[in-house]
Coordinates of C-alpha atoms (C1' of nucleotides) in Angstrom, one line a residue:
Chain A
M252 CA 108.2 -18.6 30.6
S253 CA 108.5 -18.5 26.9
M254 CA 106.4 -15.4 26.5
I255 CA 105.8 -15.3 22.9
N256 CA 104.2 -12.2 21.5
Y257 CA 100.5 -13.0 21.5
E258 CA 100.0 -10.9 18.4
L259 CA 101.9 -13.6 16.5
Y260 CA 99.2 -16.1 17.4
K261 CA 96.6 -13.9 15.8
V262 CA 98.6 -13.9 12.6
F263 CA 99.1 -17.6 12.8
Y264 CA 95.4 -18.2 13.4
L265 CA 94.3 -16.3 10.3
A266 CA 97.1 -17.8 8.2
A267 CA 96.0 -21.3 9.2
K268 CA 92.3 -20.5 8.9
T269 CA 92.6 -19.0 5.4
G270 CA 95.4 -21.3 4.3
S271 CA 97.2 -18.4 2.8
L272 CA 99.7 -15.8 4.1
T273 CA 98.5 -13.4 1.5
Q274 CA 94.9 -13.6 2.6
A275 CA 95.8 -13.4 6.2
A276 CA 97.8 -10.2 5.4
R277 CA 94.7 -8.8 3.7
L278 CA 92.6 -9.5 6.8
L279 CA 95.1 -7.9 9.0
Y280 CA 95.7 -4.9 6.8
L281 CA 99.3 -5.9 6.5
T282 CA 101.5 -6.9 3.6
Q283 CA 102.4 -10.5 2.8
P284 CA 106.1 -10.3 3.7
S285 CA 105.0 -9.0 7.1
V286 CA 102.9 -12.0 7.7
S287 CA 105.6 -14.3 6.3
H288 CA 108.0 -12.7 8.8
A289 CA 105.6 -13.1 11.7
I290 CA 105.1 -16.8 11.0
K291 CA 108.8 -17.3 10.7
Q292 CA 109.3 -15.6 14.0
L293 CA 106.7 -17.9 15.7
E294 CA 108.2 -21.0 14.1
S295 CA 111.6 -20.1 15.4
S296 CA 110.3 -19.3 18.9
L297 CA 108.4 -22.6 19.1
G298 CA 111.2 -24.5 17.5
A299 CA 108.9 -26.2 14.9
T300 CA 107.8 -25.6 11.4
L301 CA 104.2 -24.8 11.4
F302 CA 103.3 -24.6 7.7
A303 CA 104.2 -26.3 4.5
R304 CA 104.6 -23.6 1.9
N305 CA 103.5 -24.4 -1.6
A306 CA 102.4 -22.6 -4.7
K307 CA 98.8 -22.5 -3.6
G308 CA 99.3 -21.2 -0.2
V309 CA 100.2 -22.8 3.1
E310 CA 99.2 -26.0 4.8
L311 CA 99.5 -26.9 8.5
T312 CA 102.2 -29.4 9.4
Q313 CA 101.6 -32.0 12.1
E314 CA 102.9 -29.6 14.7
G315 CA 101.1 -26.7 13.2
A316 CA 97.8 -28.5 13.3
I317 CA 98.4 -29.3 17.0
L318 CA 99.1 -25.7 17.7
Y319 CA 96.1 -24.6 15.8
A320 CA 93.8 -26.7 17.9
Y321 CA 94.8 -24.7 21.0
I322 CA 95.1 -21.3 19.3
E323 CA 91.6 -21.7 17.8
Q324 CA 90.2 -22.0 21.3
A325 CA 92.1 -19.0 22.5
H326 CA 91.0 -17.0 19.6
T327 CA 87.4 -18.0 20.2
F328 CA 87.6 -16.7 23.8
I329 CA 89.2 -13.5 22.8
T330 CA 86.5 -12.9 20.1
L331 CA 83.8 -13.7 22.7
A332 CA 85.5 -11.2 25.0
E333 CA 85.6 -8.5 22.4
D334 CA 81.9 -9.1 21.5
K335 CA 81.0 -9.0 25.2
M336 CA 82.9 -5.8 25.7
A337 CA 81.2 -4.3 22.7
E338 CA 77.8 -5.3 24.2
L339 CA 78.7 -3.7 27.5
S340 CA 79.8 -0.6 25.7
N341 CA 76.6 -0.4 23.8
L342 CA 74.6 -1.1 26.9
E343 CA 73.2 -4.2 25.3
S344 CA 74.1 -6.3 28.2
G345 CA 75.4 -5.8 31.7
E346 CA 74.2 -5.4 35.2
L347 CA 73.1 -2.4 37.2
R348 CA 73.1 -2.9 40.9
I349 CA 71.6 -0.2 43.0
G350 CA 71.4 -0.1 46.8
G351 CA 68.7 1.8 48.6
S352 CA 65.6 1.7 50.7
D353 CA 62.4 0.1 49.4
S354 CA 60.6 3.4 49.8
L355 CA 63.1 5.3 47.7
F356 CA 63.0 2.6 45.1
K357 CA 59.2 2.7 45.0
H358 CA 58.5 6.4 45.2
Y359 CA 61.6 7.9 43.7
L360 CA 63.6 5.6 41.4
L361 CA 60.7 3.5 40.0
A362 CA 60.0 5.9 37.1
Y363 CA 63.7 6.2 36.2
L364 CA 64.1 2.4 36.4
E365 CA 61.2 1.9 34.0
A366 CA 62.6 4.3 31.5
Y367 CA 66.0 2.7 31.8
R368 CA 64.7 -0.7 31.4
L369 CA 62.8 0.4 28.3
A370 CA 65.9 2.0 26.8
H371 CA 68.3 -0.8 27.7
P372 CA 66.3 -4.0 28.0
G373 CA 69.5 -6.1 27.9
I374 CA 70.8 -4.7 31.2
A375 CA 69.8 -6.7 34.3
I376 CA 68.7 -4.4 37.1
R377 CA 69.3 -5.6 40.6
L378 CA 68.0 -3.6 43.6
I379 CA 69.6 -4.3 46.9
H380 CA 67.9 -2.8 50.0
G381 CA 69.7 -2.1 53.2
T382 CA 70.4 0.6 55.7
T383 CA 72.8 3.4 54.8
P384 CA 75.8 1.8 56.6
E385 CA 75.0 -1.6 55.0
L386 CA 74.9 0.0 51.6
I387 CA 78.2 1.8 52.2
A388 CA 79.7 -1.6 53.1
S389 CA 78.2 -3.1 49.9
L390 CA 79.7 -0.4 47.8
K391 CA 83.1 -0.9 49.3
E392 CA 82.9 -4.7 48.6
G393 CA 81.8 -4.0 45.1
A394 CA 78.4 -5.6 45.6
I395 CA 76.6 -2.6 44.3
D396 CA 77.4 0.1 41.8
L397 CA 75.7 2.9 43.5
G398 CA 73.5 3.6 46.6
V399 CA 70.5 5.9 46.9
V400 CA 70.3 7.4 50.4
R401 CA 69.3 10.5 52.4
L402 CA 72.1 13.0 52.8
P403 CA 74.2 14.1 54.5
I404 CA 76.8 11.4 54.4
S405 CA 80.4 12.0 55.3
D406 CA 82.8 9.3 54.1
T407 CA 85.9 10.4 52.2
Q408 CA 85.9 7.3 50.0
L409 CA 82.4 8.1 48.7
E410 CA 81.4 10.4 45.9
I411 CA 78.0 12.0 46.4
N412 CA 75.7 13.3 43.7
R413 CA 72.6 15.2 44.9
G414 CA 69.2 14.0 43.9
I415 CA 65.8 15.6 44.6
E416 CA 64.9 17.3 47.8
L417 CA 62.2 15.6 49.9
Q418 CA 60.0 17.4 52.4
D419 CA 58.9 15.3 55.4
C420 CA 55.7 16.3 57.2
F421 CA 53.1 15.0 59.6
V422 CA 49.9 13.7 57.9
A423 CA 46.6 12.7 59.3
G424 CA 43.3 11.2 58.1
S425 CA 39.7 12.4 58.4
Q426 CA 39.4 11.5 62.1
F427 CA 41.6 14.4 62.8
S428 CA 40.0 16.8 60.3
E429 CA 39.6 19.4 63.0
L430 CA 43.4 20.0 62.5
K431 CA 43.1 20.7 58.8
D432 CA 43.1 24.5 58.9
Q433 CA 45.2 25.0 62.0
T434 CA 48.9 25.7 62.4
L435 CA 50.1 23.6 65.3
S436 CA 52.9 24.0 67.7
M437 CA 55.1 21.1 68.7
E438 CA 53.3 21.0 72.0
Q439 CA 49.9 20.8 70.5
L440 CA 51.0 18.1 68.1
L441 CA 52.4 16.0 70.9
R442 CA 48.9 15.7 72.4
Y443 CA 48.0 13.4 69.5
P444 CA 49.1 9.8 68.9
I445 CA 52.2 9.9 66.8
I446 CA 53.2 7.1 64.3
L447 CA 56.9 6.9 63.4
F448 CA 59.1 4.7 61.3
S449 CA 61.0 2.2 63.3
R450 CA 64.4 3.0 64.8
N451 CA 67.6 3.4 62.7
S452 CA 65.7 5.5 60.3
R453 CA 67.4 8.7 59.2
A454 CA 64.1 10.5 58.8
R455 CA 63.1 9.6 62.3
S456 CA 66.2 10.7 64.0
A457 CA 66.0 14.0 62.0
I458 CA 62.6 14.8 63.4
T459 CA 63.2 13.6 67.0
D460 CA 66.4 15.7 67.0
L461 CA 64.4 18.7 65.8
F462 CA 61.9 18.3 68.6
R463 CA 64.6 17.9 71.1
E464 CA 66.3 21.1 70.0
H465 CA 63.0 22.8 70.8
G466 CA 62.9 21.1 74.2
H467 CA 60.3 18.5 73.4
E468 CA 60.5 14.7 73.3
L469 CA 58.9 13.1 70.4
T470 CA 57.8 9.6 71.5
P471 CA 55.8 7.6 69.0
Q472 CA 52.7 5.7 70.1
I473 CA 53.1 3.3 67.2
E474 CA 56.2 2.3 65.3
V475 CA 56.0 0.7 61.9
G476 CA 58.5 -0.7 59.5
S477 CA 57.5 0.6 56.1
V478 CA 56.3 3.8 54.5
D479 CA 53.2 2.0 53.3
L480 CA 52.2 1.2 56.8
L481 CA 52.8 4.7 58.0
L482 CA 50.3 5.9 55.4
E483 CA 47.9 3.1 56.0
F484 CA 47.8 3.6 59.7
A485 CA 47.3 7.4 59.3
R486 CA 44.4 6.8 56.9
K487 CA 42.7 4.5 59.3
G488 CA 42.9 7.2 62.0
L489 CA 45.3 5.4 64.3
G490 CA 47.4 8.5 64.6
I491 CA 49.4 11.2 62.9
S492 CA 52.3 9.8 60.8
F493 CA 55.5 11.4 60.0
V494 CA 56.2 10.7 56.3
T495 CA 57.8 12.1 53.2
R496 CA 55.3 14.4 51.5
E497 CA 56.2 13.2 48.1
F498 CA 55.6 9.6 49.1
A499 CA 52.1 10.5 50.4
A500 CA 51.3 12.5 47.3
R501 CA 48.5 10.2 46.1
H502 CA 46.6 10.2 49.4
L503 CA 47.1 13.9 49.9
E504 CA 45.5 14.5 46.5
D505 CA 42.5 12.2 46.9
G506 CA 41.9 13.7 50.3
T507 CA 42.2 10.6 52.4
L508 CA 45.2 12.3 54.1
F509 CA 46.1 15.9 54.7
A510 CA 49.3 17.5 55.8
I511 CA 49.5 19.2 59.2
K512 CA 50.9 22.7 59.3
L513 CA 53.5 23.2 62.0
D514 CA 54.8 26.5 63.3
V515 CA 58.3 25.1 63.0
K516 CA 59.8 24.5 59.6
V517 CA 60.8 20.9 59.2
P518 CA 64.1 21.0 57.2
P519 CA 63.9 19.3 53.9
S520 CA 66.0 16.2 53.3
Q521 CA 68.2 15.7 50.4
V522 CA 68.4 12.4 48.5
G523 CA 71.9 11.5 47.1
F524 CA 73.5 9.0 44.9
M525 CA 76.7 7.6 46.4
T526 CA 79.4 5.8 44.5
L527 CA 82.9 4.8 45.4
R528 CA 85.4 7.6 44.7
N529 CA 88.1 5.2 43.5
M530 CA 86.0 2.8 41.5
P531 CA 85.1 3.9 37.9
L532 CA 81.5 3.4 37.2
S533 CA 80.3 0.7 34.8
K534 CA 78.8 2.0 31.6
A535 CA 75.4 0.8 32.8
A536 CA 75.7 2.8 36.0
Q537 CA 77.1 5.9 34.2
Q538 CA 74.1 5.8 31.9
F539 CA 71.7 5.5 34.7
L540 CA 73.1 8.4 36.6
S541 CA 73.1 10.5 33.5
M542 CA 69.4 9.8 32.9
I543 CA 68.7 11.2 36.4
G544 CA 71.2 14.0 36.7
Chain B
M23 CA 86.4 -6.7 13.3
S24 CA 87.8 -4.8 16.1
M25 CA 91.2 -6.5 15.8
I26 CA 92.9 -5.4 19.0
N27 CA 96.5 -6.2 19.4
Y28 CA 96.5 -9.6 21.2
E29 CA 99.7 -8.6 23.0
L30 CA 97.6 -6.1 25.0
Y31 CA 95.6 -9.0 26.4
K32 CA 98.7 -10.6 27.8
V33 CA 99.6 -7.4 29.6
F34 CA 96.0 -7.1 30.8
Y35 CA 96.0 -10.7 32.0
L36 CA 99.1 -10.2 34.1
A37 CA 98.1 -6.9 35.4
A38 CA 94.7 -8.3 36.5
K39 CA 96.3 -11.4 37.9
T40 CA 98.9 -9.6 40.0
G41 CA 96.7 -6.6 40.8
S42 CA 99.6 -4.4 40.0
L43 CA 100.9 -2.7 36.9
T44 CA 104.4 -2.6 38.4
Q45 CA 104.4 -6.3 39.0
A46 CA 103.0 -7.1 35.6
A47 CA 105.8 -5.0 34.1
R48 CA 108.4 -7.0 36.1
L49 CA 107.0 -10.3 34.7
L50 CA 107.0 -8.9 31.2
Y51 CA 110.5 -7.4 31.5
L52 CA 109.0 -4.0 30.8
T53 CA 108.8 -0.8 32.7
Q54 CA 105.7 0.3 34.5
P55 CA 104.9 3.2 32.2
S56 CA 104.9 0.8 29.3
V57 CA 102.3 -1.4 31.0
S58 CA 100.3 1.6 32.1
H59 CA 100.3 2.7 28.5
A60 CA 99.2 -0.7 27.2
I61 CA 96.3 -0.9 29.6
K62 CA 95.2 2.6 28.6
Q63 CA 95.3 1.6 25.0
L64 CA 93.2 -1.5 25.7
E65 CA 90.7 0.5 27.7
S66 CA 90.3 3.1 24.9
S67 CA 90.0 0.4 22.3
L68 CA 87.3 -1.5 24.2
G69 CA 85.6 1.7 25.4
A70 CA 85.5 0.8 29.0
T71 CA 87.6 1.4 32.1
L72 CA 89.1 -2.0 33.1
F73 CA 90.9 -1.1 36.3
A74 CA 90.4 1.1 39.3
R75 CA 93.8 2.6 40.1
N76 CA 94.7 3.2 43.7
A77 CA 97.7 3.6 45.8
K78 CA 98.1 -0.1 46.4
G79 CA 97.8 -1.2 42.8
V80 CA 94.9 -1.8 40.5
E81 CA 91.6 -3.6 40.9
L82 CA 89.3 -4.8 38.2
T83 CA 86.2 -2.9 37.5
Q84 CA 82.9 -4.6 36.7
E85 CA 83.8 -4.6 33.0
G86 CA 87.3 -5.5 33.7
A87 CA 86.2 -8.5 35.7
I88 CA 84.0 -9.7 32.8
L89 CA 86.9 -9.3 30.4
Y90 CA 89.2 -11.1 32.7
A91 CA 86.9 -14.1 32.8
Y92 CA 87.4 -14.5 29.0
I93 CA 91.0 -13.6 28.7
E94 CA 91.9 -16.0 31.5
Q95 CA 90.6 -18.8 29.4
A96 CA 92.4 -17.6 26.3
H97 CA 95.6 -17.3 28.3
T98 CA 95.2 -20.8 29.5
F99 CA 94.9 -22.2 26.0
I100 CA 97.9 -20.3 24.8
T101 CA 99.9 -21.5 27.8
L102 CA 98.8 -25.1 27.1
A103 CA 99.7 -24.6 23.4
E104 CA 103.2 -23.3 24.4
D105 CA 103.7 -26.2 26.8
K106 CA 102.6 -28.7 24.1
M107 CA 104.9 -27.2 21.5
A108 CA 107.8 -27.4 24.0
E109 CA 107.0 -31.1 24.5
L110 CA 106.9 -31.7 20.8
S111 CA 110.1 -29.9 20.4
N112 CA 111.8 -31.9 23.1
L113 CA 110.3 -35.1 21.7
E114 CA 108.5 -35.7 24.9
S115 CA 105.3 -36.2 23.1
G116 CA 104.1 -36.5 19.5
E117 CA 103.4 -39.1 17.0
L118 CA 105.5 -40.9 14.5
R119 CA 103.6 -42.5 11.7
I120 CA 105.5 -44.8 9.4
G121 CA 104.2 -46.6 6.3
G122 CA 105.8 -49.7 4.9
S123 CA 105.5 -53.4 4.5
D124 CA 105.2 -55.7 7.4
S125 CA 108.4 -57.5 6.4
L126 CA 110.4 -54.3 6.3
F127 CA 109.0 -53.3 9.6
K128 CA 110.0 -56.7 11.1
H129 CA 113.3 -57.3 9.5
Y130 CA 114.7 -53.8 9.0
L131 CA 113.0 -51.1 11.1
L132 CA 112.3 -53.1 14.3
A133 CA 115.7 -52.5 15.8
Y134 CA 115.5 -48.7 15.1
L135 CA 112.0 -48.5 16.4
E136 CA 113.1 -50.2 19.6
A137 CA 115.9 -47.7 20.1
Y138 CA 113.7 -44.8 19.2
R139 CA 111.0 -45.9 21.7
L140 CA 113.6 -46.2 24.4
A141 CA 115.0 -42.8 23.7
H142 CA 111.6 -41.1 23.3
P143 CA 109.0 -43.0 25.2
G144 CA 106.6 -40.1 25.0
I145 CA 106.2 -40.4 21.2
A146 CA 103.5 -42.7 20.0
I147 CA 104.6 -44.9 17.1
R148 CA 102.1 -45.9 14.5
L149 CA 103.0 -48.3 11.8
I150 CA 100.7 -48.3 8.8
H151 CA 101.2 -51.1 6.2
G152 CA 100.2 -50.9 2.6
T153 CA 101.5 -51.3 -0.9
T154 CA 103.9 -48.6 -2.3
P155 CA 101.1 -46.8 -4.2
E156 CA 98.9 -46.9 -1.1
L157 CA 101.7 -45.5 1.0
I158 CA 102.3 -42.7 -1.5
A159 CA 98.7 -41.8 -1.3
S160 CA 98.8 -41.9 2.5
L161 CA 101.8 -39.6 2.4
K162 CA 100.0 -37.1 0.2
E163 CA 97.0 -37.1 2.5
G164 CA 99.2 -36.5 5.5
A165 CA 98.2 -39.8 7.0
I166 CA 101.8 -40.9 7.5
D167 CA 105.0 -39.0 8.0
L168 CA 107.3 -41.2 6.0
G169 CA 107.2 -44.4 4.0
V170 CA 109.7 -47.2 3.9
V171 CA 109.7 -48.9 0.5
R172 CA 111.9 -50.5 -2.2
L173 CA 113.4 -48.2 -4.7
P174 CA 113.3 -47.0 -7.3
I175 CA 110.4 -44.7 -7.1
S176 CA 109.8 -41.8 -9.3
D177 CA 107.4 -39.2 -8.1
T178 CA 108.5 -35.6 -8.3
Q179 CA 106.5 -34.8 -5.1
L180 CA 108.5 -37.3 -3.1
E181 CA 111.8 -36.9 -1.5
I182 CA 113.8 -40.1 -1.2
N183 CA 116.5 -41.1 1.2
R184 CA 118.4 -44.3 0.6
G185 CA 118.5 -46.9 3.2
I186 CA 120.2 -50.3 3.2
E187 CA 120.7 -52.4 0.1
L188 CA 118.9 -55.7 0.1
Q189 CA 119.9 -58.7 -2.0
D190 CA 117.1 -60.9 -3.1
C191 CA 117.8 -64.5 -3.9
F192 CA 116.3 -68.0 -4.3
V193 CA 116.5 -70.2 -1.3
A194 CA 115.7 -73.8 -0.8
G195 CA 115.5 -76.4 2.0
S196 CA 117.2 -79.7 2.5
Q197 CA 114.9 -81.5 0.0
F198 CA 116.8 -79.7 -2.7
S199 CA 120.3 -80.1 -1.2
E200 CA 121.6 -81.4 -4.5
L201 CA 121.5 -77.8 -5.7
K202 CA 123.7 -76.6 -2.8
D203 CA 127.0 -76.5 -4.7
Q204 CA 125.7 -75.9 -8.2
T205 CA 125.5 -72.7 -10.1
L206 CA 122.2 -72.8 -11.9
S207 CA 121.0 -71.2 -15.1
M208 CA 117.6 -69.7 -15.3
E209 CA 116.4 -72.6 -17.4
Q210 CA 117.6 -75.1 -14.8
L211 CA 115.9 -73.3 -12.0
L212 CA 112.7 -73.2 -13.8
R213 CA 112.5 -77.0 -13.6
Y214 CA 111.8 -76.7 -9.9
P215 CA 108.7 -75.5 -8.2
I216 CA 108.9 -71.8 -7.5
I217 CA 107.3 -69.9 -4.7
L218 CA 106.8 -66.2 -5.1
F219 CA 105.3 -63.5 -3.1
S220 CA 101.7 -62.6 -4.3
R221 CA 101.2 -60.2 -7.1
N222 CA 101.7 -56.4 -6.7
S223 CA 105.0 -57.0 -5.0
R224 CA 107.9 -55.0 -6.2
A225 CA 110.4 -57.8 -5.5
R226 CA 108.3 -60.1 -7.6
S227 CA 108.0 -58.0 -10.6
A228 CA 111.7 -57.2 -10.4
I229 CA 112.6 -60.9 -10.7
T230 CA 110.0 -61.8 -13.3
D231 CA 111.1 -58.9 -15.4
L232 CA 114.7 -60.1 -15.1
F233 CA 113.7 -63.5 -16.3
R234 CA 111.7 -62.1 -19.1
E235 CA 114.7 -60.0 -20.2
H236 CA 116.5 -63.3 -20.6
G237 CA 113.7 -64.8 -22.5
H238 CA 112.2 -66.9 -19.7
E239 CA 108.8 -66.8 -18.0
L240 CA 108.9 -67.2 -14.3
T241 CA 105.6 -68.6 -13.2
P242 CA 105.2 -69.6 -9.6
Q243 CA 103.7 -72.8 -8.5
I244 CA 102.8 -71.3 -5.2
E245 CA 102.0 -67.8 -4.3
V246 CA 102.0 -66.6 -0.7
G247 CA 101.2 -63.4 1.1
S248 CA 104.0 -63.0 3.5
V249 CA 107.7 -63.3 3.8
D250 CA 107.3 -65.6 6.7
L251 CA 105.3 -68.0 4.6
L252 CA 107.9 -67.8 1.8
L253 CA 110.5 -69.0 4.2
E254 CA 108.3 -71.6 5.9
F255 CA 107.2 -73.2 2.6
A256 CA 110.8 -73.3 1.4
R257 CA 111.9 -75.0 4.6
K258 CA 109.2 -77.6 4.3
G259 CA 110.5 -78.4 0.9
L260 CA 107.4 -77.2 -1.0
G261 CA 109.6 -75.4 -3.5
I262 CA 112.2 -72.7 -4.0
S263 CA 111.3 -69.3 -2.6
F264 CA 112.5 -66.0 -3.9
V265 CA 113.2 -63.9 -0.8
T266 CA 115.4 -61.2 0.5
R267 CA 118.6 -62.7 1.8
E268 CA 118.7 -60.5 4.8
F269 CA 115.2 -61.6 5.9
A270 CA 116.2 -65.2 5.6
A271 CA 119.5 -64.7 7.6
R272 CA 118.4 -66.8 10.5
H273 CA 117.5 -69.8 8.4
L274 CA 120.6 -69.5 6.2
E275 CA 122.7 -69.5 9.3
D276 CA 121.2 -72.4 11.0
G277 CA 121.3 -74.4 7.7
T278 CA 117.5 -75.0 7.3
L279 CA 117.8 -73.0 4.1
F280 CA 120.5 -72.3 1.6
A281 CA 120.9 -69.8 -1.1
I282 CA 120.9 -70.9 -4.7
K283 CA 123.6 -69.6 -6.9
L284 CA 122.4 -68.3 -10.2
D285 CA 124.6 -67.6 -13.2
V286 CA 122.8 -64.3 -13.6
K287 CA 123.3 -61.6 -11.1
V288 CA 120.1 -60.6 -9.4
P289 CA 120.4 -56.8 -9.0
P290 CA 120.2 -55.7 -5.4
S291 CA 117.3 -53.6 -4.3
Q292 CA 117.6 -50.5 -2.5
V293 CA 115.3 -49.6 0.5
G294 CA 114.4 -46.0 0.7
F295 CA 112.6 -43.6 3.0
M296 CA 110.2 -41.5 1.2
T297 CA 108.7 -38.2 2.5
L298 CA 106.7 -35.5 0.9
R299 CA 109.0 -33.0 -0.7
N300 CA 106.7 -30.1 0.2
M301 CA 105.8 -31.1 3.7
P302 CA 108.3 -30.3 6.5
L303 CA 108.9 -33.3 8.7
S304 CA 107.7 -33.4 12.3
K305 CA 110.4 -33.3 14.9
A306 CA 109.6 -36.9 15.7
A307 CA 110.1 -37.9 12.1
Q308 CA 113.3 -35.9 11.7
Q309 CA 114.7 -37.5 14.8
F310 CA 113.8 -41.0 13.5
L311 CA 115.5 -40.4 10.2
S312 CA 118.6 -39.0 11.8
M313 CA 118.8 -42.1 13.9
I314 CA 118.9 -44.2 10.8
G315 CA 120.7 -42.0 8.4
Chain C
dG268 C1' 105.7 14.8 58.4
dT269 C1' 108.4 11.9 56.0
dT270 C1' 109.1 7.9 53.3
dA271 C1' 108.0 4.7 50.0
dA272 C1' 105.0 2.7 47.5
dT273 C1' 101.5 3.2 43.7
dC274 C1' 100.0 4.8 38.7
dA275 C1' 100.1 8.8 35.2
dT276 C1' 102.2 11.8 31.9
dA277 C1' 105.4 13.7 28.5
dG278 C1' 108.9 13.5 25.5
dA279 C1' 113.1 11.3 23.7
dC280 C1' 114.6 7.1 21.7
dA281 C1' 115.3 2.8 19.4
dT282 C1' 113.7 -1.5 18.6
dG283 C1' 110.9 -4.2 15.8
dG284 C1' 107.6 -4.6 12.6
dT285 C1' 106.3 -3.0 8.1
dT286 C1' 107.1 -1.9 3.5
dT287 C1' 109.1 -1.9 -1.0
dA288 C1' 111.4 -4.3 -4.4
dT289 C1' 112.7 -8.4 -6.0
dG290 C1' 113.4 -13.4 -6.7
dA291 C1' 112.3 -18.3 -6.9
dC292 C1' 108.9 -21.4 -7.6
dT293 C1' 104.5 -23.7 -9.1
dC294 C1' 100.4 -24.0 -11.4
dC295 C1' 97.4 -23.1 -15.1
dT296 C1' 96.4 -21.7 -19.7
dA297 C1' 96.8 -20.5 -24.4
Chain D
dT83 C1' 106.1 -24.9 -24.3
dA84 C1' 106.1 -20.4 -23.2
dG85 C1' 103.6 -16.9 -20.7
dG86 C1' 101.0 -15.1 -16.9
dA87 C1' 99.4 -15.0 -12.4
dG88 C1' 99.4 -16.7 -8.3
dT89 C1' 102.1 -18.4 -4.3
dC90 C1' 105.9 -17.5 -0.4
dA91 C1' 110.9 -15.9 0.7
dT92 C1' 114.5 -12.6 1.2
dA93 C1' 116.9 -8.2 1.9
dA94 C1' 117.3 -3.7 3.0
dA95 C1' 115.4 0.8 4.0
dC96 C1' 112.2 3.0 6.7
dC97 C1' 109.4 4.6 10.2
dA98 C1' 106.0 4.0 13.6
dT99 C1' 105.0 1.8 17.5
dG100 C1' 106.0 0.6 21.7
dT101 C1' 109.5 1.4 25.2
dC102 C1' 112.3 4.0 28.3
dT103 C1' 113.7 7.9 31.2
dA104 C1' 112.4 11.4 34.0
dT105 C1' 109.2 13.4 36.6
dG106 C1' 104.8 14.3 38.9
dA107 C1' 100.6 13.3 41.6
dT108 C1' 98.5 10.6 44.9
dT109 C1' 98.0 7.6 48.7
dA110 C1' 99.2 4.7 52.5
dA111 C1' 102.1 3.8 56.3
dC112 C1' 105.2 4.7 59.8

DNA sequence: GTTAATCATAGACATGGTTTATGACTCCTA
DNA sequence: TAGGAGTCATAAACCATGTCTATGATTAAC
């Protein structure tokens, strides 16, 4: 490998382009002898005279012209690279890939994403949904920059940032209005039809575990696959849904749903942003996290 | 202009390609801290972290991967450039453009060109024919590397190398065999039909000038456009041709033509190789001249 | 727990690039 | 035709940059 100092090619490029060592020196913030020396070095490394020197400046020789054709291309790519990196740095372009659940995207991140998009329209936002283990795998493959999930998570390779706290609760519609002012026990609640999120959900296992700790088995009459359906089924009176209070906010406000008071405190759940401990965040992701945190 | 030291991109390229600063250092004949420092410098110049460092080596970040896509291209071009220059240096490729007259090509250069082609089959040979002023213009435009012409030539921008000496003479065929053993004066010669090369020829003006100096006007009965026709017409007995003895060698030997002895010495003409004084010769041209010189 | 990799850091060092000063040359202009 | 202003080249002093040595921190593997 000949391994010529690439910096010499920059000098050569500018000398060839301007047709003057003096001008090249000016562009490079160097002196003319320095450029002269650099060109001489390149010439001796390549074993060819690259320029004809004359009183008006320099002119490419046959060999110099051939070299220039290649170096011009190389220079173009490097310039493009520098421009691109500047864009990325200025958040004028780039990609922000977030993993999470659809409900967290919709009810928690949406507002931030809108603000982010407005502030940095050049950055493409990609939302990838999956379960927590899937998202951890995606992170480790580099398919996403960060994941938004319910805590706790224990994986030494991950770095966790806490987000908001969410309070899960049971909600019902007007068909069950007799429960509005009561405080129910677990036993009492279990007499009613229960609607839960489908298996593999962190929220679901949290609540069934809580019931089990108190000696009760929480078995749903209906299982659904989305938060929207949980809310919809509860509103239609098909049963009592276990949902995140914050996600039901609209319906709780307009009265189509109400929260049921339990005599047992349902522990809140923490939302967290997980990133790979070893992998530095992209500027786009850094900026997004800083907008939230 | 951000003007980052191009040499840093070489280090970055190898680090990214090998996935290891240590290995990159080995390829660059540097130490690992040096590479580490170079990468850090590049990162701070670009305002982005390019690598995730871990115990096994380094891995490109999102931004690093984007940069790599560009730098890989640039590196490819530079490598191609270096390969090409090595080829040119080794005379494995290139172009040799020679200007001259067809007769000089055929009768003088041909042997050298054959040898050259055999020795350097990778080099494309281009012969451009034209008059001396045309060739000088071609030289100055960079359209040819060297010109082969009759001397003298006076142009301060040109560098002249002497080639062989050619002796012009009058030749005739068997129809004029009575002249074979005579030594003619100019006056006597002028009684016969003369065949000259068409106007603008250096050889022609040399001989007409010589006659004029002696008070005679040499006016041809026939003008032809090539040396071959000069010889052909003389052989057919159409007249006495003024040709270069060396170009007529074959016919002088086989007796179809003979040289006429004049009582005036026709000064020999010198063939020269002209190159631009200011423009360094390509390797291909240097080699060619050295084969002749 | 030990070993052997990795990269990072700090400071000493020296190579190499830069500068200054000057010279040779060419072109243009008065 | 001389003078001036531009070009690039050269040489030597300088110094700053990049390099190395030495060491540390961390991680992975055995």
